[in-house]
Each structure stands twice: as structure tokens, then as C-alpha cells.
Tab-separated table of C-alpha atoms and ligand atoms in Angstrom:
chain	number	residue	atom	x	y	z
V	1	UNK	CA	0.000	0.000	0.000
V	2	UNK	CA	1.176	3.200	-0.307
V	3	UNK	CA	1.927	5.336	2.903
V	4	UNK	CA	3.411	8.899	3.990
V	5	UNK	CA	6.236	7.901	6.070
V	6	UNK	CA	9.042	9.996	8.591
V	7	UNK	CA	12.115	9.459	8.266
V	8	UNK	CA	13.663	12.054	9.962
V	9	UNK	CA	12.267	14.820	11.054
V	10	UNK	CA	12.082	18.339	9.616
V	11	UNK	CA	10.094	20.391	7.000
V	12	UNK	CA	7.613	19.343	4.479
V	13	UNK	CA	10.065	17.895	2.302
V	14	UNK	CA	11.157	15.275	4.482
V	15	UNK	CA	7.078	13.437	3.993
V	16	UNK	CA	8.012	10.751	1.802
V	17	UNK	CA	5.314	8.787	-0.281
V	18	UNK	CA	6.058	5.006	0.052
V	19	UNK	CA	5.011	1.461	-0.742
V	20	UNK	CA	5.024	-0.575	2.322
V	21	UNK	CA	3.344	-3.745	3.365
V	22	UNK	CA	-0.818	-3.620	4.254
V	23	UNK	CA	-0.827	-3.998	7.722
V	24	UNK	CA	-2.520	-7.233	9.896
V	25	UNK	CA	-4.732	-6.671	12.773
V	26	UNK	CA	-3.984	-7.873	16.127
V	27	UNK	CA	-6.436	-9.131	18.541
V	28	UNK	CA	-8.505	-5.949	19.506
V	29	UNK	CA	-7.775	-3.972	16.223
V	30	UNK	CA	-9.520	-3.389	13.339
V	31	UNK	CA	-7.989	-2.802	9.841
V	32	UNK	CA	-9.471	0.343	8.058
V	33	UNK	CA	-9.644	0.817	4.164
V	34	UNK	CA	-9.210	4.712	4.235
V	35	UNK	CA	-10.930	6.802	1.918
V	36	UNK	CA	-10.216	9.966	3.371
V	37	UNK	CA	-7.729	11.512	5.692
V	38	UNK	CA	-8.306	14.676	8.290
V	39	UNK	CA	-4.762	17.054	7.872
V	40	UNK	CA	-4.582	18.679	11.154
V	41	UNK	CA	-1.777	20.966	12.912
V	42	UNK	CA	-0.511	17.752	15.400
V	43	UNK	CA	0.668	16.162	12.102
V	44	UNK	CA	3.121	19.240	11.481
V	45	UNK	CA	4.118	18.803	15.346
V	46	UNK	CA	4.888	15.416	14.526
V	47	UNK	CA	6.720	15.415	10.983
V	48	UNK	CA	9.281	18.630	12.975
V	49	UNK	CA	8.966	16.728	16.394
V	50	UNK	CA	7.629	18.556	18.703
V	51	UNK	CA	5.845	15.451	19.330
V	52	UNK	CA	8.398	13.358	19.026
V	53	UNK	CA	7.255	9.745	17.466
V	54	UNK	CA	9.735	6.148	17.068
V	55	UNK	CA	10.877	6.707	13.542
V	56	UNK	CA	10.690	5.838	10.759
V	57	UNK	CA	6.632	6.307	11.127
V	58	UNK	CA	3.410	6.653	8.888
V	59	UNK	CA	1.979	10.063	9.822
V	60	UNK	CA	-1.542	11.117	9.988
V	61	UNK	CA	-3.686	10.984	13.003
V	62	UNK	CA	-7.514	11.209	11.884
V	63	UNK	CA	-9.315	9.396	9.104
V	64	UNK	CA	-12.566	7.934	7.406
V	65	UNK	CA	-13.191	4.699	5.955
V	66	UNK	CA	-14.364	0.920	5.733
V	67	UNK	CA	-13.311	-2.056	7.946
V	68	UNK	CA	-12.150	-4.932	5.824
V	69	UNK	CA	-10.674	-6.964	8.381
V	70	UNK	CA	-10.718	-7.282	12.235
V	71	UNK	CA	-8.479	-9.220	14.744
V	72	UNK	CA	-9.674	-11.424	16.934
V	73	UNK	CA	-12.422	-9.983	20.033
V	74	UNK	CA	-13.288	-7.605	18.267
V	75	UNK	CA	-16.822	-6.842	18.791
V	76	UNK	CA	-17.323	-3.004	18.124
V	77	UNK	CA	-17.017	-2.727	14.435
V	78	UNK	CA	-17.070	-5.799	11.784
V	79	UNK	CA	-15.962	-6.048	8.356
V	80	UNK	CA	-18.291	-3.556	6.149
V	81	UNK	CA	-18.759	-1.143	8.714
V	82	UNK	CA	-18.836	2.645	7.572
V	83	UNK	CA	-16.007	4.342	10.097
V	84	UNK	CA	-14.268	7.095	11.707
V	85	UNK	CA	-11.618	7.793	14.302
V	86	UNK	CA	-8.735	10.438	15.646
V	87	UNK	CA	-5.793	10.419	17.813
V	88	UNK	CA	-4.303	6.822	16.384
V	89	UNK	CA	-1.199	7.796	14.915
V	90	UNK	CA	-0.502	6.290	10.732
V	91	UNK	CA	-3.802	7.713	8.796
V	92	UNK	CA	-2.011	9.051	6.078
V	93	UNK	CA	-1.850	5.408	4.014
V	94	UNK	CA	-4.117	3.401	2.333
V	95	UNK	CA	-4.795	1.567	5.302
V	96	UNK	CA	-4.636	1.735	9.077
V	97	UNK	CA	-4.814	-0.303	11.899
V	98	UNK	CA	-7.036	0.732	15.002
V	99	UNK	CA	-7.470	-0.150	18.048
V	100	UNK	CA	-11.418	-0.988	17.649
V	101	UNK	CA	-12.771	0.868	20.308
V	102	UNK	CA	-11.589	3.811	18.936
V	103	UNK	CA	-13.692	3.450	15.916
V	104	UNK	CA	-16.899	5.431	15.906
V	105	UNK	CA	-19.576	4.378	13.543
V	106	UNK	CA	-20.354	6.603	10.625
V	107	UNK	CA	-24.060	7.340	10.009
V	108	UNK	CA	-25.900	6.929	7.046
V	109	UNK	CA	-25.855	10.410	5.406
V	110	UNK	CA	-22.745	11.791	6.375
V	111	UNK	CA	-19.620	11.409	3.571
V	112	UNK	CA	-16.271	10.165	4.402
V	113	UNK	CA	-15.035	13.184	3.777
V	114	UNK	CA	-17.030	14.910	6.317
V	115	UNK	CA	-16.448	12.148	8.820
V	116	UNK	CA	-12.950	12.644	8.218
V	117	UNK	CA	-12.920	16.065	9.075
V	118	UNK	CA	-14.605	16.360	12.321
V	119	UNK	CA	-12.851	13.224	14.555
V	120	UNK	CA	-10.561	15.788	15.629
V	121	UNK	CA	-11.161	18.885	15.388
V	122	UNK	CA	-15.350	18.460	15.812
V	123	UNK	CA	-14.489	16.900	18.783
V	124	UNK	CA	-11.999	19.108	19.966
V	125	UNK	CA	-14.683	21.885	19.440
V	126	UNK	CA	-17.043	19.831	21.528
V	127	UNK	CA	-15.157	19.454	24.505
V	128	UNK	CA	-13.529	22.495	24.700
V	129	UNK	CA	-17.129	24.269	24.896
V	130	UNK	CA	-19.172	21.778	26.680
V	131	UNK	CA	-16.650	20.292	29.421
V	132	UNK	CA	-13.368	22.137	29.524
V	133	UNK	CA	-15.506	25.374	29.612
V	134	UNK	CA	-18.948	24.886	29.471
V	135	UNK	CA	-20.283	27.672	27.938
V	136	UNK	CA	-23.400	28.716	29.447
V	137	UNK	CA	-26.365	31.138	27.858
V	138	UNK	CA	-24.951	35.114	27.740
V	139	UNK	CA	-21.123	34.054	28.383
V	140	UNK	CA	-18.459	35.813	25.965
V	141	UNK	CA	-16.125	33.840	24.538
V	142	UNK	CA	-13.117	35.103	22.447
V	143	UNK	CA	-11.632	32.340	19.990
V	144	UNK	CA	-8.372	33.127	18.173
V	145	UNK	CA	-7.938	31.721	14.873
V	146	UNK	CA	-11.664	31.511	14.370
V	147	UNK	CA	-11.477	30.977	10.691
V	148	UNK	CA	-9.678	28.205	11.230
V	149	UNK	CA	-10.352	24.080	10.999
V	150	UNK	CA	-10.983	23.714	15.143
V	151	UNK	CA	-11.882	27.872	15.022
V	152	UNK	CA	-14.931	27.325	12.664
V	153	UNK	CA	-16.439	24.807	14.656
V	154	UNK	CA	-15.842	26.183	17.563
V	155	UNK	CA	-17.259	29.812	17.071
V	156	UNK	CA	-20.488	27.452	15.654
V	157	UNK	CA	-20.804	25.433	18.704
V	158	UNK	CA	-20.327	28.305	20.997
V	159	UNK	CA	-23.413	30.175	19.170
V	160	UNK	CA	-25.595	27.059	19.317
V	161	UNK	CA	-25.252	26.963	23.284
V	162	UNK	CA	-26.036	30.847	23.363
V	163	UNK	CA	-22.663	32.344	23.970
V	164	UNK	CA	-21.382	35.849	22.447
V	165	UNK	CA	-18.509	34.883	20.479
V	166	UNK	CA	-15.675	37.626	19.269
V	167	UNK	CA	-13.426	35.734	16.825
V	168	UNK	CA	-9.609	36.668	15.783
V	169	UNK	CA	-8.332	36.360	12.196
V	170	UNK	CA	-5.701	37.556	10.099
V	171	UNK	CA	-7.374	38.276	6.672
V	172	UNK	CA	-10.504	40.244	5.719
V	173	UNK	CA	-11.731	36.823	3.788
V	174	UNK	CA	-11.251	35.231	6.982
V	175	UNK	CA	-13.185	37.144	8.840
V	176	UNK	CA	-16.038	36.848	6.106
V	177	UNK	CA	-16.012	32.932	6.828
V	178	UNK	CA	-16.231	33.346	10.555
V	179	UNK	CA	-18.692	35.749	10.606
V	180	UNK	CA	-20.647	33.362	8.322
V	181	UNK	CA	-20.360	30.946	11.222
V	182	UNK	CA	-21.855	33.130	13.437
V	183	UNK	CA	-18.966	35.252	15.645
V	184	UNK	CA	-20.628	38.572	16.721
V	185	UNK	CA	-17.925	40.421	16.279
V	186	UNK	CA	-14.447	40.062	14.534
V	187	UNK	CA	-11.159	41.198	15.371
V	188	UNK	CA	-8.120	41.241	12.594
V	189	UNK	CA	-5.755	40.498	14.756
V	190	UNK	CA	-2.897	41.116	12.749
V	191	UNK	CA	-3.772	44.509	12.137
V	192	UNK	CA	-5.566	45.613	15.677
V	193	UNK	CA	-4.416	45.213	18.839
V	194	UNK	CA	-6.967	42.290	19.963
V	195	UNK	CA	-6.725	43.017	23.992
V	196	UNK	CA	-7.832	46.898	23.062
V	197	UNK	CA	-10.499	45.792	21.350
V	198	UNK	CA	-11.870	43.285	23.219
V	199	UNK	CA	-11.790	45.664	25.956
V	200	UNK	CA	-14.150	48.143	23.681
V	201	UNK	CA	-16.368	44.859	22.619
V	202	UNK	CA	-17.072	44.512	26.409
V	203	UNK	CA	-17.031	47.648	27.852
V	204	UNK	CA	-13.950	46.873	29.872
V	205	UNK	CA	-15.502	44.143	31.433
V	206	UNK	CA	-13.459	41.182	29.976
V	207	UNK	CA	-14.883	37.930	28.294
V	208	UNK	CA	-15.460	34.948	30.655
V	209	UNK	CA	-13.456	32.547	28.601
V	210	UNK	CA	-10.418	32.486	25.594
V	211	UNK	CA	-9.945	29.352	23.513
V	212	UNK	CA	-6.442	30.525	22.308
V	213	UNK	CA	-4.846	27.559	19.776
V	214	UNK	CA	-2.216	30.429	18.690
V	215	UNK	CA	0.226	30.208	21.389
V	216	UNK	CA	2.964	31.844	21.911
V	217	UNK	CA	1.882	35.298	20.082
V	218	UNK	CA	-1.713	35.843	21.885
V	219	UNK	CA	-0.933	33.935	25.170
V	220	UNK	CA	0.151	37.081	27.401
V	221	UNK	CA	-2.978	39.370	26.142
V	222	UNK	CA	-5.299	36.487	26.294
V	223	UNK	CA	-4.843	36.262	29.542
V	224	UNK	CA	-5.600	40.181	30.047
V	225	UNK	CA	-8.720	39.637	27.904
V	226	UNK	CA	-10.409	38.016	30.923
V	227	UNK	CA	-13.055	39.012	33.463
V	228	UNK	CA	-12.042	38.096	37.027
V	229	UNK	CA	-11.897	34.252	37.834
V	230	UNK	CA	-12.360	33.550	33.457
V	231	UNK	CA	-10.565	30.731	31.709
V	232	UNK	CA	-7.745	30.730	29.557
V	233	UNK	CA	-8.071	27.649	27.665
V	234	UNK	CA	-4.649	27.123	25.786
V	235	UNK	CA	-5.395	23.880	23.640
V	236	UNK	CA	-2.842	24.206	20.648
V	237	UNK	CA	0.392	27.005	19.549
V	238	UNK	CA	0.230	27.495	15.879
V	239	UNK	CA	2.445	29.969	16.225
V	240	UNK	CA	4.963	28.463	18.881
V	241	UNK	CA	4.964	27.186	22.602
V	242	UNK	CA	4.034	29.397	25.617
V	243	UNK	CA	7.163	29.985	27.604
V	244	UNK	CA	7.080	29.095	31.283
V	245	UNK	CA	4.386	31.011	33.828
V	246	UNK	CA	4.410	32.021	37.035
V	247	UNK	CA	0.622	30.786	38.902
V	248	UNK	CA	1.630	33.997	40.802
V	249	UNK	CA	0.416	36.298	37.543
V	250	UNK	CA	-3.267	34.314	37.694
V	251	UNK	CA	-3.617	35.814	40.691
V	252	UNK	CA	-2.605	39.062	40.069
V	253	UNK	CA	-4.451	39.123	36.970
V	254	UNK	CA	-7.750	38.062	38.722
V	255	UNK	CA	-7.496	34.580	40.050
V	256	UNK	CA	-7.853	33.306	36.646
V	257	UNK	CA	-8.340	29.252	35.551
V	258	UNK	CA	-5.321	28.338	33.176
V	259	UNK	CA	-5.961	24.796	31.554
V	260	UNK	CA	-3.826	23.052	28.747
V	261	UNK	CA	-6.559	20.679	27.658
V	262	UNK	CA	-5.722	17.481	25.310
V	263	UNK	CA	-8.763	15.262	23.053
V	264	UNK	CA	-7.310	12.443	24.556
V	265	UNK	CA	-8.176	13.174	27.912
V	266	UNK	CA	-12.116	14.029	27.239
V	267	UNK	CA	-11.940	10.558	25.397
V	268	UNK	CA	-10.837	8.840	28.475
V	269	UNK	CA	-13.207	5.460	27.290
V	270	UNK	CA	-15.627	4.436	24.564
V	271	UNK	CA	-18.963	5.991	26.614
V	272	UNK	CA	-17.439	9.567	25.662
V	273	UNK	CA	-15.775	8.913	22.569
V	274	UNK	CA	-19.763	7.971	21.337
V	275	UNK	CA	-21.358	10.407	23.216
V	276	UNK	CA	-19.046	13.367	21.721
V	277	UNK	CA	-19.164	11.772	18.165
V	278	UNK	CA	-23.109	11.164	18.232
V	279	UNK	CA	-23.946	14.652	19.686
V	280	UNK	CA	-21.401	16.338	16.115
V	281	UNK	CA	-22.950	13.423	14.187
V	282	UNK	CA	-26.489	15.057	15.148
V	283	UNK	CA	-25.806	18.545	15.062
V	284	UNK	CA	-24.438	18.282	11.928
V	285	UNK	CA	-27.453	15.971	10.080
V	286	UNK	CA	-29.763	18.504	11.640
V	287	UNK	CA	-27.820	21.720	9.850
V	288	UNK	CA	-26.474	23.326	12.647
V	289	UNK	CA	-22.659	22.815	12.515
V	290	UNK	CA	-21.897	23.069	9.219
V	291	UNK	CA	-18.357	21.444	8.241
V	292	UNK	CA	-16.307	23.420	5.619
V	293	UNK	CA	-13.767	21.718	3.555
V	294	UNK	CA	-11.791	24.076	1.651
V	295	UNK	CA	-9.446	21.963	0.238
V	296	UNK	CA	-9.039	18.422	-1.056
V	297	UNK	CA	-5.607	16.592	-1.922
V	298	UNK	CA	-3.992	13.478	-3.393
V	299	UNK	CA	-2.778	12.248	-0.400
V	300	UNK	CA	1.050	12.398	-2.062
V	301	UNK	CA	0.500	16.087	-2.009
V	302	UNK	CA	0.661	15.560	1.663
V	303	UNK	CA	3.572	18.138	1.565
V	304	UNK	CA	1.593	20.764	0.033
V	305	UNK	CA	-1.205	20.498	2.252
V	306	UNK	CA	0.687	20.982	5.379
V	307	UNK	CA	3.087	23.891	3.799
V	308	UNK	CA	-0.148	25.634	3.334
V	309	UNK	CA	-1.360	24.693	6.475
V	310	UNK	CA	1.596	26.234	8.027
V	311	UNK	CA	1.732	29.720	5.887
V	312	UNK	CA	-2.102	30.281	7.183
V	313	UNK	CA	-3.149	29.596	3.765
V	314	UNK	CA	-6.361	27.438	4.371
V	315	UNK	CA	-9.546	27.576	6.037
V	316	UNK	CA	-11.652	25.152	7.638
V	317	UNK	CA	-10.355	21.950	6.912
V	318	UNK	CA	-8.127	20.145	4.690
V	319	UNK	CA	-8.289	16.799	3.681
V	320	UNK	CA	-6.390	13.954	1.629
V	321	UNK	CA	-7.385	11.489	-0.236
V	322	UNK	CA	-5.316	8.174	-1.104
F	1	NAP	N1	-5.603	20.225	22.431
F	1	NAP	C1	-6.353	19.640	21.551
F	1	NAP	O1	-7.130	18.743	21.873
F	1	NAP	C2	-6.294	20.099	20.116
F	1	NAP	C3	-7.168	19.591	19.170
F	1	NAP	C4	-7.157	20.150	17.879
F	1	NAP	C5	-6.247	21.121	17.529
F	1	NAP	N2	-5.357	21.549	18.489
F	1	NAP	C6	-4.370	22.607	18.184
F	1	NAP	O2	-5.035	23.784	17.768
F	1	NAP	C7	-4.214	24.483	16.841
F	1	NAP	C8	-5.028	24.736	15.575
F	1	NAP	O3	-5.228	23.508	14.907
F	1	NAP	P1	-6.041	23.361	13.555
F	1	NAP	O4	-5.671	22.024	13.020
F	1	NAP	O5	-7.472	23.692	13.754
F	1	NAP	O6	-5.340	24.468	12.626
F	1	NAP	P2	-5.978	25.782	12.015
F	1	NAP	O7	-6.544	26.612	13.110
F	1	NAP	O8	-6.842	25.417	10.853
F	1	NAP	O9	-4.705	26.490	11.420
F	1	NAP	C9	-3.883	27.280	12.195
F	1	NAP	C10	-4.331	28.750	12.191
F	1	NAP	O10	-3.666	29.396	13.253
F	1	NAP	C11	-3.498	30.742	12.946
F	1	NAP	N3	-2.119	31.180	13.202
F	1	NAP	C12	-1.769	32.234	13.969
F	1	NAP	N4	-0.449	32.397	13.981
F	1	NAP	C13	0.071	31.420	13.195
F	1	NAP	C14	1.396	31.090	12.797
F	1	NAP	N5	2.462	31.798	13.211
F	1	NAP	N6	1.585	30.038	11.988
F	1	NAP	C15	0.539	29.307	11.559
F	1	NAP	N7	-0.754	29.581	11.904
F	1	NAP	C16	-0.987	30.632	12.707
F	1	NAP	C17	-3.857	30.915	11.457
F	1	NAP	O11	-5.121	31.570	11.393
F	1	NAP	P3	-5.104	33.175	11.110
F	1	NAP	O12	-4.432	33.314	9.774
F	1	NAP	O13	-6.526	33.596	11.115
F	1	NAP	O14	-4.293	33.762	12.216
F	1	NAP	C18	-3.936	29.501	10.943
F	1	NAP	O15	-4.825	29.368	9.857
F	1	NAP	C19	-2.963	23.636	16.640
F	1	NAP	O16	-1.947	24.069	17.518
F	1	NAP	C20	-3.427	22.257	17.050
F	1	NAP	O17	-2.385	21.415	17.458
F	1	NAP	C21	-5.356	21.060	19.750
């Protein structure tokens, strides 16, 4: 099968497109004919290693597809079965192997592609909003890269559960897409200093929660974006780690809630996994998440997705196809 495999670690160029054997499954795992793949920032994190993997290694953490063989006890998913899953590193291939209870059932009515795209980032969006921070009714929430794959969602979600959402971008088109999702208000980031504004937005007052997934370049402001005991929700750092904090500045600033939240962790068994997959499944059968894929690619373009990916040249999601 054909595969987009690490090496070593570095830029783009070092994803090479390979023929290596199709993988057995073990007892437990499932074997999953992929038909489309989810590109999301943790596969850049892994190809420079930030998150370091054993190498050599097929990346790709999030994909859609059909189970043509299982191992033995299996008893979730059998051969047939329409499929999706996240957070089980080697999607970018022709096949995968899965453990089987990470393998959600894909509805009737919902395309692969779609599937594909919201195992990670849906339910990142889902979490963040309904356990991390629950949003609640007349809440403001600020999300920073609002335009983008987990940002769309997000500023969606939040509106569905009744929240005021003020959304950061960098480009005027950007903001068009995120306002289309719903964000109240929109802030270019890039060319307007975010904490002034959000200050004006409020009336000084602060919004009771930030979903920041920029990092290092919003971090210190985000934190002076909130009302007294808000949440800083730091849950990815497209544009670099967050250095080092001292707990004593969440008190100065207001006895604020700092969290560093991880899908993993609101997956902890299969109960969740289904519960946060059938709730997206649902919302987005009965129109009201809406998931935009921007852009489709071969999946030995892999390269070219994620160089785009990393210039802030998409939207919404990206996905491969093998
Ligand atoms: N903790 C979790 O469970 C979890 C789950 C999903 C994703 N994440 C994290 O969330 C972040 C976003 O992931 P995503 O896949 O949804 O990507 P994305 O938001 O579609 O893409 C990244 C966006 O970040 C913004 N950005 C700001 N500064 C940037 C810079 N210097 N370089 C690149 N982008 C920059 C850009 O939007 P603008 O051009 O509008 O600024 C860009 O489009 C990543 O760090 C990811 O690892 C975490």
C-alpha cells in the first residue's frame, strides 16, 4: 500500500510517499480501508517533532473509511462497517490499523469526507465548549484563529449553546467565513491590537473565557482579555509554545483558571468517545454545525497540504485522499 512515512524529522520535504506492506490486525484492532484523511496541525508537530514519534513512522492521526478486516475480540465494528476515528497515529496510508474501540460508527448520510474532518477537530470543538468550559447562555467567549479548521467549529458550537462569540483572524476573507459561522464580532488580529479591542467589545468588562490555539503570540494578552476568575483555555500554539508562567500572575491578573486541555483526555473510554461523536454526528445531520472543507488533496500532495497549512493559507479543513 502506499503510505506517507518519517524518516527524519524536519520540514515538508522530508514526507516521503512510500510502498510498504498492508498492515494485519492484532487481537482488539480493526484494519481500516481509508478513503479519506483529516490534515490537522498535530501532524506538522509530529513530521518537525515537537511530538516526538519512534521513527521511521506513517503520519496522519484522523481518518474515514471501511473495515475490511478485524483481529480477533473484536466486537465493536465488523468487516463492512462505515467508520471514523482520531488520535491513532498512521492515517495518512491506504490503510490503518485501530485499536477498535476507537472506531466510531459513521451514520448513514454523512460522507467520508465529512467524517474525516470532524474526529478531531469536531471533537476538539465539543469538549472544549461543553466540558473544559462549558459555555453557558450570555457568556463571551473570544476564539483566536476563528477561521480556522478547530476555530470554525468552535465559534459554531459556541453560538448554538447561546454564547457571544468575538473571533480573531488575520485576513478580511477570513473574517467573512467566521462571521458566516456566526462570531458577533471580529477582530483582525494582525492589524488591531486584539486586547484593546476586546476591551471596547465589552465595555472593559473582559470575556469569561479564551480558547487561544495560537500560542505563543496571543498567550500574554489572552490572559488580560479576561473578566475576574475567566478561563484561559490554551489547547494548541500554531504559532509556537508558551514559555514558562508564574501561577503567581493568575492571581494578580484576577485569580484566573489556566488549563492546557488534550482530546485524549475528554476521550478517556468508549462511553465519551460515542457520546461526543453522536452529539457532532447530530448537530451536523440537523444543519447546525456546518463542516467546511476548503481543500481536497492526493494524499502524495501531503507536503503541500501541510506547507499551506503552516503559511495560514487554508480555512476550515483540509483533507487527503489516497
Ligand atoms: N488540544 C487539543 O485537543 C487540540 C485539538 C485540535 C487542535 N489543536 C491545536 O489547535 C491548533 C489549531 O489547529 P487546527 O488544526 O485547527 O489548525 P488551524 O486553526 O486550521 O490552522 C492554524 C491557524 O492558526 C493561525 N495562526 C496564527 N499564527 C500562526 C502562525 N504563526 N503560523 C501558523 N498559523 C498561525 C492561522 O489563522 P489566522 O491566519 O486567522 O491567524 C492559521 O490558519 C494547533 O496548535 C493544534 O495542534 C489542539
Amino acid at each position: 500500500m502506499k503510505a506517507i512515512r518519517v524518516h527524519d524529522c524536519g520540514g515538508p520535504e522530508v514526507l516521503k510517499y512510500e510502498e510498504i506492506p498492508v498492515p494485519e490486525p492484532k487481537a482488539g484492532e480493526a484494519r481500516v480501508k481509508i478513503q479519506a484523511i483529516g490534515l490537522n496541525f498535530i501532524d506538522v508537530y509530529h513530521r518537525t517533532g515537537l511530538y516526538p514519534l519512534n521513527r521511521p513512522f506513517t503520519l496522519g492521526m484522523e481518518a474515514a473509511g471501511v473495515v475490511d478486516s478485524i483481529g480477533a475480540g473484536v466486537s465493536e465494528v465488523k468487516p463492512g462497517n462505515r467508520v471514523a476515528y482520531a488520535m491513532v497515529p498512521g492515517s495518512y496510508a491506504e490503510y490503518a490499523i485501530v485499536p477498535a474501540q476507537r472506531l466510531v460508527p459513521v451514520p448513514d448520510g454523512i460522507d467520508e469526507k465529512t467524517a474525516a474532518a470532524i474526529m478531531l477537530q469536531g471533537m476538539t470543538a465539543h469538549y472544549l465548549t461543553r466540558s473544559t468550559y462549558p459555555l453557558k447562555s450570555g457568556d463571551t467567549a473570544l476564539v483566536h484563529a476563528a477561521a480556522g479548521g478547530a476555530g470554525l467549529l468552535l465559534v459554531q458550537i459556541a453560538k448554538m449553546l447561546g454564547a457571544r462569540v468575538i473571533g480573531t483572524v488575520s485576513t478580511a476573507a477570513k473574517a467573512e467565513l467566521a462571521r458566516a459561522a456566526g462570531a458577533d464580532e471580529i477582530i483582525l488580529y494582525t492589524q488591531t491590537d486584539f486586547l484593546a479591542e476586546v476591551k471596547r467589545i465589552t465595555g472593559g468588562k473582559g470575556v469569561h473565557v479564551v480558547y487561544d490555539s495560537v500560542g505563543a503570540t496571543t498567550f500574554d494578552k489572552s490572559l488580560e482579555c479576561l473578566k475576574p476568575r475567566g478561563y484561559l483555555v490554551l489547547f494548541g500554539q500554531s504559532s509556537g509554545p508558551v514559555p514558562p508562567l508564574d501561577p503567581g500572575k493568575l492571581a494578580a491578573k484576577g485569580s484566573l483558571f489556566l488549563t492546557r486541555p488534550s482530546l485524549a483526555h475528554y476521550t478517556l473510554d468508549r462511553a465519551e468517545l460515542l457520546q461526543r461523536a453522536g452529539d457532532l454526528f447530530a448537530w451536523i445531520q440537523s444543519g447546525k454545525v456546518k463542516v467546511r472543507i476548503e481543500k481536497v488533496f492526493d494524499l502524495k500532495d501531503a507536503a503541500e497540504a501541510q506547507r499551506q497549512l503552516e503559511a495560514r493559507r487554508t480555512t476550515g479543513k483540509v483533507v487527503l485522499v489516497p
